[in-house]
mmCIF file of C-alpha atoms in Angstrom:
data_model
loop_
_atom_site.group_PDB
_atom_site.id
_atom_site.type_symbol
_atom_site.label_atom_id
_atom_site.label_comp_id
_atom_site.label_asym_id
_atom_site.label_seq_id
_atom_site.Cartn_x
_atom_site.Cartn_y
_atom_site.Cartn_z
ATOM 1 C CA MET A 914 0.000 0.000 0.000
ATOM 2 C CA VAL A 915 1.293 3.462 -0.937
ATOM 3 C CA PHE A 916 0.484 6.642 1.002
ATOM 4 C CA SER A 917 0.933 10.249 -0.071
ATOM 5 C CA ILE A 918 -0.027 13.767 0.926
ATOM 6 C CA ARG A 919 -3.062 15.208 -0.841
ATOM 7 C CA THR A 920 -2.212 17.404 -3.801
ATOM 8 C CA PHE A 921 -4.234 20.316 -2.422
ATOM 9 C CA VAL A 922 -2.221 20.349 0.815
ATOM 10 C CA VAL A 923 1.063 20.299 -1.102
ATOM 11 C CA PHE A 924 -0.210 23.142 -3.314
ATOM 12 C CA VAL A 925 -1.207 25.306 -0.329
ATOM 13 C CA LEU A 926 2.104 24.685 1.461
ATOM 14 C CA SER A 927 4.064 25.363 -1.731
ATOM 15 C CA THR A 928 2.209 28.621 -2.282
ATOM 16 C CA ALA A 929 2.969 29.676 1.290
ATOM 17 C CA MET A 930 6.634 28.767 0.726
ATOM 18 C CA VAL A 931 6.867 30.892 -2.419
ATOM 19 C CA VAL A 932 5.287 33.845 -0.614
ATOM 20 C CA ALA A 933 7.678 33.458 2.333
ATOM 21 C CA VAL A 934 10.730 33.270 0.042
ATOM 22 C CA MET A 935 9.602 36.347 -1.878
ATOM 23 C CA LEU A 936 9.029 38.328 1.329
ATOM 24 C CA ARG A 937 12.476 37.384 2.612
ATOM 25 C CA ALA A 938 14.001 38.389 -0.750
ATOM 26 C CA VAL A 939 12.278 41.777 -0.621
ATOM 27 C CA LYS A 940 13.498 42.325 2.932
ATOM 28 C CA ALA A 941 17.035 41.359 1.891
ATOM 29 C CA VAL A 942 17.015 43.900 -0.940
ATOM 30 C CA GLN A 943 15.547 46.563 1.339
ATOM 31 C CA GLY A 944 18.342 45.859 3.786
ATOM 32 C CA LEU A 945 20.884 46.454 1.025
ATOM 33 C CA GLN A 946 19.308 49.818 0.296
ATOM 34 C CA ASN A 947 19.637 50.723 3.986
ATOM 35 C CA SER A 948 23.301 49.585 3.977
ATOM 36 C CA ASP A 949 22.518 46.492 6.084
ATOM 37 C CA GLU A 950 23.999 43.541 4.216
ATOM 38 C CA THR A 951 23.244 40.891 6.839
ATOM 39 C CA ALA A 952 19.916 39.676 5.427
ATOM 40 C CA PHE A 953 21.309 39.588 1.890
ATOM 41 C CA LEU A 954 24.409 37.632 2.865
ATOM 42 C CA ALA A 955 22.387 35.163 4.956
ATOM 43 C CA PHE A 956 19.794 34.623 2.198
ATOM 44 C CA PRO A 957 21.421 31.565 0.525
ATOM 45 C CA LEU A 958 21.906 29.664 3.776
ATOM 46 C CA ALA A 959 18.801 30.815 5.653
ATOM 47 C CA VAL A 960 16.296 30.749 2.791
ATOM 48 C CA MET A 961 17.477 28.936 -0.320
ATOM 49 C CA ILE A 962 18.691 25.705 1.287
ATOM 50 C CA PRO A 963 15.470 25.167 3.293
ATOM 51 C CA ALA A 964 13.456 26.091 0.176
ATOM 52 C CA LEU A 965 15.308 23.481 -1.873
ATOM 53 C CA ALA A 966 14.734 20.857 0.816
ATOM 54 C CA PHE A 967 11.040 21.816 0.876
ATOM 55 C CA SER A 968 10.879 21.493 -2.924
ATOM 56 C CA TYR A 969 12.363 18.014 -2.758
ATOM 57 C CA LEU A 970 9.787 16.944 -0.176
ATOM 58 C CA ALA A 971 6.948 18.540 -2.162
ATOM 59 C CA VAL A 972 7.621 16.475 -5.283
ATOM 60 C CA ARG A 973 8.312 13.246 -3.423
ATOM 61 C CA ARG A 974 5.391 10.834 -3.608
ATOM 62 C CA GLY A 975 4.619 7.317 -2.498
ATOM 63 C CA MET A 976 5.458 6.625 1.139
ATOM 64 C CA SER A 977 5.208 3.077 2.405
ATOM 65 C CA SER A 978 3.580 4.054 5.715
ATOM 66 C CA GLN A 979 1.304 6.664 7.218
ATOM 67 C CA GLU A 980 4.062 7.655 9.614
ATOM 68 C CA GLY A 981 6.296 8.491 6.643
ATOM 69 C CA VAL A 982 3.652 10.809 5.255
ATOM 70 C CA LEU A 983 3.254 12.436 8.675
ATOM 71 C CA MET A 984 6.999 12.996 8.975
ATOM 72 C CA GLN A 985 7.122 14.395 5.427
ATOM 73 C CA LEU A 986 4.290 16.822 6.185
ATOM 74 C CA GLY A 987 5.828 17.814 9.521
ATOM 75 C CA THR A 988 9.183 18.464 7.879
ATOM 76 C CA MET A 989 7.572 20.602 5.186
ATOM 77 C CA ILE A 990 5.776 22.696 7.806
ATOM 78 C CA GLN A 991 8.960 23.005 9.868
ATOM 79 C CA LEU A 992 10.935 24.235 6.844
ATOM 80 C CA LEU A 993 8.178 26.703 6.020
ATOM 81 C CA LEU A 994 8.329 28.066 9.558
ATOM 82 C CA ILE A 995 12.126 28.331 9.415
ATOM 83 C CA ILE A 996 11.846 30.557 6.360
ATOM 84 C CA ALA A 997 8.777 32.533 7.438
ATOM 85 C CA LEU A 998 9.942 33.295 10.998
ATOM 86 C CA PRO A 999 13.607 34.321 10.807
ATOM 87 C CA GLN A 1000 13.725 35.469 14.439
ATOM 88 C CA PHE A 1001 12.855 31.920 15.560
ATOM 89 C CA ALA A 1002 14.755 30.062 12.826
ATOM 90 C CA LEU A 1003 17.555 28.903 15.127
ATOM 91 C CA TYR A 1004 15.143 27.464 17.679
ATOM 92 C CA LEU A 1005 13.106 25.798 14.944
ATOM 93 C CA ALA A 1006 16.222 24.306 13.368
ATOM 94 C CA LEU A 1007 17.455 23.030 16.725
ATOM 95 C CA GLY A 1008 14.033 21.487 17.372
ATOM 96 C CA PHE A 1009 13.971 19.894 13.936
ATOM 97 C CA PRO A 1010 14.503 16.305 15.216
ATOM 98 C CA VAL A 1011 11.299 16.605 17.275
ATOM 99 C CA VAL A 1012 9.369 16.423 13.992
ATOM 100 C CA PHE A 1013 10.485 12.839 13.601
ATOM 101 C CA PHE A 1014 9.199 11.825 17.032
ATOM 102 C CA ALA A 1015 5.616 12.404 15.859
ATOM 103 C CA GLY A 1016 5.656 9.273 13.732
ATOM 104 C CA GLY A 1017 7.382 6.967 16.187
ATOM 105 C CA ASP A 1018 6.185 4.990 19.165
ATOM 106 C CA PHE A 1019 7.121 6.440 22.535
#
């Protein structure tokens, strides 16, 4: 039996990801105009790498268990939050392994 996330959910999360990346890009360019290069220099590591990981998870289909789908969805939401909330990104990244506890037995 093969499990996967519904296409509508992936579409909504992907749309939110694109909006978050665009907002962070605008803020990075605005920071350059105000002579603050920090957001622009951090953009590849803080935004592009999580966005690429999200993209990989969004196109991946066919999990062998429901727990796999839950972990995939949790990881996608976690990556979205890392990009959308830069002030909490470190805490979210450090708490990233907690996502994988949701699918396991305690």
